[in-house]
XYZ file of C-alpha atoms in Angstrom:
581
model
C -74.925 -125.884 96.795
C -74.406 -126.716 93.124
C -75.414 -130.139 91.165
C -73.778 -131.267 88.121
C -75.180 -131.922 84.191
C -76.052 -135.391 82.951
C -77.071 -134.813 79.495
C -77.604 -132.240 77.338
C -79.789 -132.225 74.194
C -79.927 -129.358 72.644
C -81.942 -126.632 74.958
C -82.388 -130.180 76.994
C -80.788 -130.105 80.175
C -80.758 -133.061 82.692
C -79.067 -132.501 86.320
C -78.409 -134.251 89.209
C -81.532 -133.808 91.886
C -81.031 -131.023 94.480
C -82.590 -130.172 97.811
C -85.817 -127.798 97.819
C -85.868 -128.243 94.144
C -88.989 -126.776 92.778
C -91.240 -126.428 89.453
C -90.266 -123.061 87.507
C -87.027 -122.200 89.625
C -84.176 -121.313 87.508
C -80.631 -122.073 87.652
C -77.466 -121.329 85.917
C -75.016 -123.456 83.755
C -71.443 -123.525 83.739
C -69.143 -120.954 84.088
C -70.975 -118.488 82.010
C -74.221 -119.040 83.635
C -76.372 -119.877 81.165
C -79.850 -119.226 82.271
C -82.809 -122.221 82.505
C -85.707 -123.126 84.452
C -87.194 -126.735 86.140
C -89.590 -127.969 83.861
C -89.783 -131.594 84.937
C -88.473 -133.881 88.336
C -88.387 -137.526 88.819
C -86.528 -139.475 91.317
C -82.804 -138.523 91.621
C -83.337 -136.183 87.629
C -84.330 -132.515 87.145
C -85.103 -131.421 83.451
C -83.991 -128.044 82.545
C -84.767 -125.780 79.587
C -82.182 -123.899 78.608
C -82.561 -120.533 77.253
C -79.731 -119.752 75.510
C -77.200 -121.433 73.575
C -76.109 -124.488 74.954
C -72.446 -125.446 73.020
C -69.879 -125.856 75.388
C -72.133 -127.396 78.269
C -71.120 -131.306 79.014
C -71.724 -133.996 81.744
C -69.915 -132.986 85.047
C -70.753 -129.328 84.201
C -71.604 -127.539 87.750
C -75.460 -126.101 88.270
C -76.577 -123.460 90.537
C -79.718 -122.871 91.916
C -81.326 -119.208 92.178
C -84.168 -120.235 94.290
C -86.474 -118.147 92.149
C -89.007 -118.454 89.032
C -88.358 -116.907 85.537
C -89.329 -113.285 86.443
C -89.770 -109.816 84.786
C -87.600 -106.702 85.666
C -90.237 -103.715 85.834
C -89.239 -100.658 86.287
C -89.157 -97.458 84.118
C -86.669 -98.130 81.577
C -88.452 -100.170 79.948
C -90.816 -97.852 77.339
C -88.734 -97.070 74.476
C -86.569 -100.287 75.073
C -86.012 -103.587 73.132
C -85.404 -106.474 75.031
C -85.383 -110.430 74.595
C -87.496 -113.144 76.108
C -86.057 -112.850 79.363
C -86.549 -108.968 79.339
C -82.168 -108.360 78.683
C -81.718 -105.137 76.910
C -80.601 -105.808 72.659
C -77.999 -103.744 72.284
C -77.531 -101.545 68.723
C -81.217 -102.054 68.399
C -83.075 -100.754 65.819
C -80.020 -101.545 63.553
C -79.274 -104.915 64.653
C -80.475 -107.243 67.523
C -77.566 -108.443 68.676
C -77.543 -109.962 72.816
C -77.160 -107.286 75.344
C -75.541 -107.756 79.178
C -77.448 -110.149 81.750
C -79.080 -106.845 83.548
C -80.264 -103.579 82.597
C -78.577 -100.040 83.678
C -78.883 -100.479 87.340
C -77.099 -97.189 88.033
C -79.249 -95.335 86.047
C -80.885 -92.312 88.238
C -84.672 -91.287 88.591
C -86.524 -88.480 89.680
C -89.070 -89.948 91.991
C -91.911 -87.506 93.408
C -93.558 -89.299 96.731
C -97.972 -89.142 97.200
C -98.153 -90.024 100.237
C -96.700 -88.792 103.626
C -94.996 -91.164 106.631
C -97.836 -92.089 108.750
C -100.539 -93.179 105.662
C -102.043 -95.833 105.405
C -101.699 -98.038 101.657
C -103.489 -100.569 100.186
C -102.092 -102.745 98.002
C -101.825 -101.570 94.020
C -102.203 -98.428 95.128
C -100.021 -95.662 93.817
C -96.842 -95.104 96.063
C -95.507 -91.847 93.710
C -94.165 -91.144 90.236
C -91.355 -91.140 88.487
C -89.967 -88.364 85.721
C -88.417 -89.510 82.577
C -89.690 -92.945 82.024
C -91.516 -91.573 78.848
C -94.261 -89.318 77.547
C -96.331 -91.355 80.578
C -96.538 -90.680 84.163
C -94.624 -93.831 85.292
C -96.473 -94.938 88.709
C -94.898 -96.636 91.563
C -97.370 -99.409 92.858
C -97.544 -100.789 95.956
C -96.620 -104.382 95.502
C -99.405 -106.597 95.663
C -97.847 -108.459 98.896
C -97.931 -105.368 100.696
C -100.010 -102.943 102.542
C -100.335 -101.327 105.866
C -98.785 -98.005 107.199
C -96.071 -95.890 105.789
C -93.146 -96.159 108.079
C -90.767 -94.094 105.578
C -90.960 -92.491 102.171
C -87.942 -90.886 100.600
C -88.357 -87.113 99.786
C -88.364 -86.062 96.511
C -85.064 -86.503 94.381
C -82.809 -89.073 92.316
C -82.634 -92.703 93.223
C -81.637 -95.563 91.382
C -84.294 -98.430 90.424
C -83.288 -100.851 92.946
C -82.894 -98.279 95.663
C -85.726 -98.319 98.544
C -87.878 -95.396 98.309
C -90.508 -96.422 101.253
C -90.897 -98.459 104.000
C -94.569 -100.247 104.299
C -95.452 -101.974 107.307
C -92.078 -103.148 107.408
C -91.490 -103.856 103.945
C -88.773 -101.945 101.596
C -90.194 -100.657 98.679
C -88.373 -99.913 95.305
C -89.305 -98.270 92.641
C -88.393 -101.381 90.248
C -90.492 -104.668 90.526
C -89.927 -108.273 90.107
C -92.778 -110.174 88.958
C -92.846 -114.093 87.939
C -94.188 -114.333 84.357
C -95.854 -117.115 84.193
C -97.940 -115.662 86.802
C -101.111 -113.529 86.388
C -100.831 -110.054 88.499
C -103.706 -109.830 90.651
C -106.562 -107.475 90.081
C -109.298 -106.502 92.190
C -112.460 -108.011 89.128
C -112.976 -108.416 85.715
C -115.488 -105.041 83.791
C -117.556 -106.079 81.135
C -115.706 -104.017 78.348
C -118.382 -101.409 76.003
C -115.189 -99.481 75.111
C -113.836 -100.220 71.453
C -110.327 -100.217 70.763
C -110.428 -98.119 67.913
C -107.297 -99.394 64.872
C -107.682 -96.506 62.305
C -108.251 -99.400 60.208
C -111.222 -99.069 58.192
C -112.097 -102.875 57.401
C -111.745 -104.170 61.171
C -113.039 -100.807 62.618
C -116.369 -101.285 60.449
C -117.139 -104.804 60.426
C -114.958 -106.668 62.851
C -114.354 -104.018 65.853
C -112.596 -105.189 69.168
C -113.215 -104.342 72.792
C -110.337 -102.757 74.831
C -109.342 -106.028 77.118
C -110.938 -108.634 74.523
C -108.697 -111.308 72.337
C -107.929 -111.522 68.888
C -106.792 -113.863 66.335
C -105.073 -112.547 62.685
C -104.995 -115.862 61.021
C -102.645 -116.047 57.334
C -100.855 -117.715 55.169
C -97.353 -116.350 54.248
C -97.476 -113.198 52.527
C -100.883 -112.278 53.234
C -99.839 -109.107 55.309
C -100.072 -109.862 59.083
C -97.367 -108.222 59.823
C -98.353 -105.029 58.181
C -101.283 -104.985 59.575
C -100.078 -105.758 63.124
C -97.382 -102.526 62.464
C -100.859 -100.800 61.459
C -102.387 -101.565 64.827
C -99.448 -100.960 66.806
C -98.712 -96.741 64.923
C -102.351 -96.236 65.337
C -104.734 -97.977 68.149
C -105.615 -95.636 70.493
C -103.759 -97.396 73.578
C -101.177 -95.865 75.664
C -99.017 -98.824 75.748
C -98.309 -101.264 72.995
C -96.164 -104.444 74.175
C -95.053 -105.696 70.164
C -93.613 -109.383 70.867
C -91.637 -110.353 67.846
C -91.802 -114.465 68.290
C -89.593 -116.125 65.771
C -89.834 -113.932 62.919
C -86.618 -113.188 60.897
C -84.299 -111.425 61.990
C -84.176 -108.584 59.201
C -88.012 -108.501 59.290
C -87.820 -107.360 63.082
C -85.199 -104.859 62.538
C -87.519 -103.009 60.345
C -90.181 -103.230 62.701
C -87.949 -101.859 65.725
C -86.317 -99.227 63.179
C -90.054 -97.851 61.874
C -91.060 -97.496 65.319
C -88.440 -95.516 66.424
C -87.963 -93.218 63.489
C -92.388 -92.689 63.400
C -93.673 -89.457 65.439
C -96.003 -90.559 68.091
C -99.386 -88.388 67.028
C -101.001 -88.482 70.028
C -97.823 -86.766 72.029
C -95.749 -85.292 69.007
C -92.693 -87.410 70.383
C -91.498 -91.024 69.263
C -93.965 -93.696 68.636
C -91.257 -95.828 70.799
C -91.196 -94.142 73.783
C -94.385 -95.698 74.579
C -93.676 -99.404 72.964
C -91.856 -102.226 74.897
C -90.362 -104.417 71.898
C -89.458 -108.544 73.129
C -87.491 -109.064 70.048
C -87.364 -113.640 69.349
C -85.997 -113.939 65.898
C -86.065 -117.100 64.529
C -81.633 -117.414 64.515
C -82.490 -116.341 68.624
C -82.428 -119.660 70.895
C -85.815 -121.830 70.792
C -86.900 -121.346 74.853
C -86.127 -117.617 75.019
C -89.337 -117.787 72.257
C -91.335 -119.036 74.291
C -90.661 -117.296 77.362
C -91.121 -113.916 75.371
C -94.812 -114.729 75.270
C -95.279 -114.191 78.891
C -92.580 -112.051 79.289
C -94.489 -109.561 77.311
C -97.725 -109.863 78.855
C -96.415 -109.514 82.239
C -94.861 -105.865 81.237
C -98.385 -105.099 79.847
C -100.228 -106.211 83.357
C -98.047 -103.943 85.262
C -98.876 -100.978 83.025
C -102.668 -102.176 83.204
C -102.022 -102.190 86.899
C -101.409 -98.183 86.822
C -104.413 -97.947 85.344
C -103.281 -97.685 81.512
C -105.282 -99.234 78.519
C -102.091 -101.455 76.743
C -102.181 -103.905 74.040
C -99.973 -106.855 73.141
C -99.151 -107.871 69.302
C -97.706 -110.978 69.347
C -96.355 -111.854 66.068
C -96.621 -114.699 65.916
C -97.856 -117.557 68.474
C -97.478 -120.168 65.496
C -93.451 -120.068 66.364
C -94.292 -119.888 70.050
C -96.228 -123.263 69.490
C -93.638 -124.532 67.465
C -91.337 -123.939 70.257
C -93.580 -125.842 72.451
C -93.296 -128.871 70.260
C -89.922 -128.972 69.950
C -89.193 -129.232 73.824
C -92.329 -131.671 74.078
C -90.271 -134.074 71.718
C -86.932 -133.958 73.501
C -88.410 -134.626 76.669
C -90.635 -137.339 74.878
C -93.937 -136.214 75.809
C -96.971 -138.067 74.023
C -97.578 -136.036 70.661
C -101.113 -134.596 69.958
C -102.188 -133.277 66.356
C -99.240 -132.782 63.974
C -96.847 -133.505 67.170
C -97.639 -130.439 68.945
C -97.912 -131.221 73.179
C -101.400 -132.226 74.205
C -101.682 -129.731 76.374
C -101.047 -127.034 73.673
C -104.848 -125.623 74.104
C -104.285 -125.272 77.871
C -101.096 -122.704 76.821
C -103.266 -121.118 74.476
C -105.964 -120.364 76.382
C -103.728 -119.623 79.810
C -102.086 -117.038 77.643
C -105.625 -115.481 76.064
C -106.909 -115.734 79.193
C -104.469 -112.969 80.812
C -106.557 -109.972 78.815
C -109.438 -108.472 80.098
C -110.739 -105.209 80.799
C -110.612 -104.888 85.017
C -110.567 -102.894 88.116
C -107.132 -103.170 89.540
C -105.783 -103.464 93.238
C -106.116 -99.915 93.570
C -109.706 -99.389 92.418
C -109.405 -98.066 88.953
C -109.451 -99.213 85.151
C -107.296 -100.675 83.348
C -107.077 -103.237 80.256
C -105.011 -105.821 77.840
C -105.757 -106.400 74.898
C -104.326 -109.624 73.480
C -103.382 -109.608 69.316
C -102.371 -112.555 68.212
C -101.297 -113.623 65.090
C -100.725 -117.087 63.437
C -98.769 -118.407 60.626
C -100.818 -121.784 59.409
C -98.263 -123.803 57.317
C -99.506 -123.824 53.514
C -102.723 -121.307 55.059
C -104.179 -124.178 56.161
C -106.639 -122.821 58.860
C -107.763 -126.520 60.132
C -104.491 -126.951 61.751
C -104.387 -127.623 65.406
C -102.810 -123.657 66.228
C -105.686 -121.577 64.584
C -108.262 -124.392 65.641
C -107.599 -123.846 69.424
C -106.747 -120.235 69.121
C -109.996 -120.125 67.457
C -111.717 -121.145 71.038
C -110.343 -118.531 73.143
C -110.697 -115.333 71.145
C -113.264 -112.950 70.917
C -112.532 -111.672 67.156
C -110.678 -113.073 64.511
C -109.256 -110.971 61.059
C -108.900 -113.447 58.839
C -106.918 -112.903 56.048
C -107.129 -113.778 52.695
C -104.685 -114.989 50.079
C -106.408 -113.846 47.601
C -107.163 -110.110 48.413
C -103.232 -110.147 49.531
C -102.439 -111.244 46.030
C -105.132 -108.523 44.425
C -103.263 -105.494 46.713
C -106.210 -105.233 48.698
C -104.304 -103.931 52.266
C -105.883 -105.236 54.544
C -106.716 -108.379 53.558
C -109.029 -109.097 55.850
C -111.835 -111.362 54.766
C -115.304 -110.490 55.345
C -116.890 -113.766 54.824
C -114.000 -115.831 56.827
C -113.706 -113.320 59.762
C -115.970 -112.939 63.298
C -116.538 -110.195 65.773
C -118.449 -111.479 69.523
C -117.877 -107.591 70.343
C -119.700 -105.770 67.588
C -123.248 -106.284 69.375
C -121.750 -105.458 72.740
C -120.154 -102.288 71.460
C -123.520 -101.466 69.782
C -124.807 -100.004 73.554
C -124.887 -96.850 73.017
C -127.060 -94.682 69.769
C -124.044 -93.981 67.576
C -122.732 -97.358 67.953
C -126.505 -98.420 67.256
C -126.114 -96.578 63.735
C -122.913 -98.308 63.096
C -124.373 -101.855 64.095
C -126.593 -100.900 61.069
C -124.228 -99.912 58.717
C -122.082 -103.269 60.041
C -125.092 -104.861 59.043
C -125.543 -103.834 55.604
C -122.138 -103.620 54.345
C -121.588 -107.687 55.990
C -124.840 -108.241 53.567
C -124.087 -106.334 50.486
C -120.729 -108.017 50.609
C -122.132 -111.699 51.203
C -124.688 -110.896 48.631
C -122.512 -110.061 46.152
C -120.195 -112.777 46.875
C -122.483 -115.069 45.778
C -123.708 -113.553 42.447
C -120.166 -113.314 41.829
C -119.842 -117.034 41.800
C -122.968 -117.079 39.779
C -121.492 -114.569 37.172
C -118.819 -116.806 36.359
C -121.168 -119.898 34.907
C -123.785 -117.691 33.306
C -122.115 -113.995 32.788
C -122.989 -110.808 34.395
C -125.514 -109.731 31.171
C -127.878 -112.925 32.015
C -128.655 -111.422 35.451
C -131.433 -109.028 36.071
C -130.860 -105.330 36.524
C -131.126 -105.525 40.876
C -128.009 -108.061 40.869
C -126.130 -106.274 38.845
C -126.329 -103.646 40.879
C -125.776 -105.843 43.748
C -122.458 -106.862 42.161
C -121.428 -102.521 41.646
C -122.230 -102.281 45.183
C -119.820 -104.990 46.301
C -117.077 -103.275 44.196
C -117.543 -99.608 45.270
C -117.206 -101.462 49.116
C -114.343 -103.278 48.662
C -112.224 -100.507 46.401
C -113.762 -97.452 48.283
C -114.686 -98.554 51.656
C -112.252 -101.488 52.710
C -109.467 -101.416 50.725
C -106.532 -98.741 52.665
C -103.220 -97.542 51.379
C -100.768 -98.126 54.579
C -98.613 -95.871 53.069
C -100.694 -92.814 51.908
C -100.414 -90.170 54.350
C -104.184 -89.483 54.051
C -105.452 -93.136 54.569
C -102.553 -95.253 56.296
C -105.114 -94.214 59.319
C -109.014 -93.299 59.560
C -110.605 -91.429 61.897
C -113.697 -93.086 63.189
C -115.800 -90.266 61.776
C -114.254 -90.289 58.331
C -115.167 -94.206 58.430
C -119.004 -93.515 59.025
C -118.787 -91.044 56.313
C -116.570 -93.307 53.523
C -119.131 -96.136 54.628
C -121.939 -93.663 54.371
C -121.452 -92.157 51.183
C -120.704 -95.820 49.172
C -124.134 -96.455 50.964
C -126.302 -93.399 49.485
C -124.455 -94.210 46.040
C -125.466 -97.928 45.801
C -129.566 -96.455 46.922
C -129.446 -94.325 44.447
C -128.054 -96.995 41.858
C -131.156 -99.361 42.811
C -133.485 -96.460 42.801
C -132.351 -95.680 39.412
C -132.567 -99.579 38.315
C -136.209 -99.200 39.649
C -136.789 -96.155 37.568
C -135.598 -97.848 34.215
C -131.985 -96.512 34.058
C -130.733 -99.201 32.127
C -128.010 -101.205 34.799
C -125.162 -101.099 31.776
C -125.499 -97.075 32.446
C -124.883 -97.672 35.807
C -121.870 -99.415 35.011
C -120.797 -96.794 32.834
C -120.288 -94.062 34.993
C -116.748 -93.084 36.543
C -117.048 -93.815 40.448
C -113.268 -93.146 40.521
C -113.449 -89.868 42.704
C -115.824 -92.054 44.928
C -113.240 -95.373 45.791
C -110.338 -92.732 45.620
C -111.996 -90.066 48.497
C -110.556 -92.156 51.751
C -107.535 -91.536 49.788
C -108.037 -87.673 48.671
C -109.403 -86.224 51.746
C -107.328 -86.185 55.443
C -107.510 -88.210 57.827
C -110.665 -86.228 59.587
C -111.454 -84.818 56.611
C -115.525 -85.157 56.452
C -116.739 -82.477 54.367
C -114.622 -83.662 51.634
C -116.117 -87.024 51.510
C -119.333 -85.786 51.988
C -118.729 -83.628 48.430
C -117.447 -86.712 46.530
C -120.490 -88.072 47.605
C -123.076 -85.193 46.132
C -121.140 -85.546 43.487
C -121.343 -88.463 42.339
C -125.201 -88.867 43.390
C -125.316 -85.577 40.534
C -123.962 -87.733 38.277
C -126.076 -90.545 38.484
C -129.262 -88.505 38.786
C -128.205 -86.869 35.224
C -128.805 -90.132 34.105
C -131.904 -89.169 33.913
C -131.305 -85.983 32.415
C -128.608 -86.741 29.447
C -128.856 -83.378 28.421
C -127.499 -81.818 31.788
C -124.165 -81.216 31.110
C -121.660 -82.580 33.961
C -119.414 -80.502 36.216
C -116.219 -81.708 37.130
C -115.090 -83.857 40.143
C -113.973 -81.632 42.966
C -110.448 -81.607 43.873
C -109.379 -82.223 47.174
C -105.920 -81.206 48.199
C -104.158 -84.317 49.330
């Protein structure tokens, strides 16, 4: 049964009605089979998005029908692989992303090692066996969620291609690869209150802006401000076993360096590749328009089903401002009723439908798993009031705001601590060491405000017109942002931070500033204060390894010395310690 094309408009598509027609179904185009999906029906008219290029199509043009939705090929080749929106292998990726074939390898051969005997009884989600050489993870074959019931037949261990049946429940073949539609949410068994932080190795957002595993967050900046940096940050160095990185309309060169760093960075939590646990979905902006913003859900999908086997994955999505922008450019060609700045009205709906698709839960077979949704968004001019970061703004739990002018300074990150919001940090404040660091949250959030202010001040009536406690005030907001927030993404020593090494660099820029009032107090003149070389102090994160403690603690006695000789000019003054970098 085929219908025939009535217009085209760009990725547009309009076709001749059909029987069983449905919402989401896709057909093919022409003679090459250009892939789109229903997106609208009236009386005797279907509208199609197209997702590729549609030059060549014209009325009379034949359709086909597939009878299916727009869904996701999982199976295990897909760590370590770099794929489009519609999940199609890239081929010569990580030097170029160039289109690959319609379908992955399906000859490829796996070693698949069975759990469970003929004559067992399976619940759905639960794990049917595993496979060898999808990665440095176990790859788990789940019992689709459709199915459960006895074990008729389950293949003995061996080789088997993707697509070949490897069990029999209640009936039902069972494969090792999956097909799940992607604008659909996998189901899960509940939603878990999440206490467990998703640690970044990132100093400034571990310390004052931490995220839950399974929570949502929004990385808000103008151009040039270092999203992407800091997104390539999270994804080396988070501590989850599966990072989904969803390049949405960036340029094309910029994503090539992405996929290239990834695959040439050692993995240090397995000592192999950092890719063979990353799923790219490479958009680039010259890539077609609907592809974009299929990608988005594309990618989440492959991070449910790793969720599903009970891993902790996160998805970077860089950036939903060209996913949007997608949206608005269909919405006009089909002539829907423009919202704010002509994006769809329904725009906050596929905001928070997308959010909403992270969590921290129990799956189908009864143990944890999580996504955790990054998001970042590219505000024309850095205006934040526009309608993107507004509604984003509703449906995330954190947000890293960065700043244009820290970004400008060479402060990496540039994440701004009067502009930025964690809902987490009290919840991950349960147990007594996250108690101490709610503390130190809270004093380094008030030093900084504090001196934020007198800063502002400063600049009407100078810094020698305020008393001796502000000016101390405004030292302490230095030594925090130089020594505490500010991190060198490519020093070897601080391009990540151990979570104890941040308690200690925090710690230690916190006994210096005491001792600095307690000095003020004791009639050390502030302009001494000033005076003294905290170099050694800002440059420890810097000097000392990534778990390097004791160093940082020695910087610190150090420098209190220093300042207590104040006291005692005629003390002479060792030298700064040297760490070996």
């Amino acid at each position: 049964m085929t219908a025939q094309i009535r217009r085209v408009s760009g990725p547009l598509v309009e076709i001749d009605a059909f029987p069983g027609v449905a919402m989401n179904d896709l057909v093919t185009l022409g003679e090459v089979e250009i892939t789109a999906e229903v997106v609208g029906i009236t009386d005797g008219r279907v509208t199609l998005q197209a997702y590729e290029y549609t030059g060549g199509l014209g009325p009379g043009t034949a359709v086909t029908p597939l009878r299916r939705p727009l869904s996701a090929r999982l199976a295990p080749d897909l760590l370590g692989g770099v794929f489009d929106g519609l999940l199609r292998p890239l081929t010569t990726a990580p030097v170029w992303l160039t289109p690959g074939p319609e379908v992955r390898d399906l000859q490829q051969r796996w070693h698949f090692r069975p759990l469970h005997a003929v004559g067992a009884t399976v619940d759905a989600g639960a794990v049917l066996g595993s496979v060898q050489g999808g990665g440095p993870l176990e790859y788990r074959v789940l019992v689709p969620p459709s199915v459960r019931g006895r074990v008729d037949r389950i293949a003995a261990e061996g080789e088997y291609t993707a697509d070949e049946p490897v069990a029999t429940i209640a009936g039902t073949p069972v494969t090792i690869a999956q097909y799940w539609p992607v604008r659909t949410a996998r189901p899960i068994r509940r939603r878990r209150p999440s206490t467990v932080p998703l640690r970044t190795g990132q100093r400034a957002v571990d310390l004052l802006f931490p995220v839950a595993k399974g929570a949502t967050v929004a990385v808000p900046g103008g151009f040039g401000t270092g999203k992407t940096m800091l997104l390539q940050q999270l994804a080396k160095w988070c501590d989850a076993d599966v990072i989904v990185y969803i390049g949405c309309g960036e340029r094309g060169n910029e994503m090539a360096e992405v996929v290239a760093e990834l695959f040439s960075l050692t993995d240090p939590r397995t000592g192999g590749r950092l890719a063979d646990r990353t799923v790219v979905v490479a958009n680039t902006s010259n890539m077609p328009m609907m592809a974009r913003e299929a990608g988005i859900y594309t990618g989440v999908t492959v991070a449910e089903y790793f969720r599903d086997m009970g891993y902790h994955t996160v998805v970077i999505a860089d950036s939903t401002s060209r996913w949007a922008e997608a949206l608005r450019e269909f919405a006009s060609r089909v002539g829907a009723l423009p919202a704010e700045e002509g994006y769809p009205a329904d725009l906050a709906s596929a905001l928070a439908a997308f959010y909403e698709r992270a969590g921290m839960v129990e799956t189908l077979a009864g143990t944890a798993g999580s996504v955790t949704i990054v998001g970042a968004v590219s505000p024309p001019g850095g205006d934040l009031s526009e309608p993107v970061t507004v509604h984003t703004e509703r449906f995330v739990r954190c947000r890293w705001t960065l700043d244009r002018e820290l970004a400008y300074a060479r402060h990496y990150p540039a994440v701004s601590w009067s502009a930025s919001f964690s809902h987490d940090a009290d919840i991950l404040s349960t147990s007594a060491a996250d108690s101490d660091r709610a503390v130190r949250r809270g004093r380094v959030l008030g030093l900084l405000a504090e001196a934020d202010r007198l800063t502002a001040l400063t600049e009407l009536v100078g810094v020698n017109s305020l008393p001796a406690d502000q000016r101390v005030t405004l030292l302490a907001g230095r030594l925090l942002r130089d020594g505490v927030l500010a991190q060198n993404a490519l020093s070897p020593n601080d391009s990540y931070c151990s979570e104890a090494k941040t308690d200690a660099v925090a710690d230690a820029a916190l006994a210096v500033i005491d001792r600095c009032r307690a000095l003020v107090r004791s009639a050390v003149a502030p302009e001494q204060l000033e005076a003294v070389d905290f170099g050694p102090l800002i440059r420890a994160p810097e000097a000392a390894d990534p778990e390097d403690i004791t160093s940082v603690n020695m910087i610190r006695d150090h420098t209190l010395g220093r300042l207590d000789d104040l006291a005692r000019p005629h003390d002479p003054v060792p030298p700064a310690p040297q760490v070996a970098s």
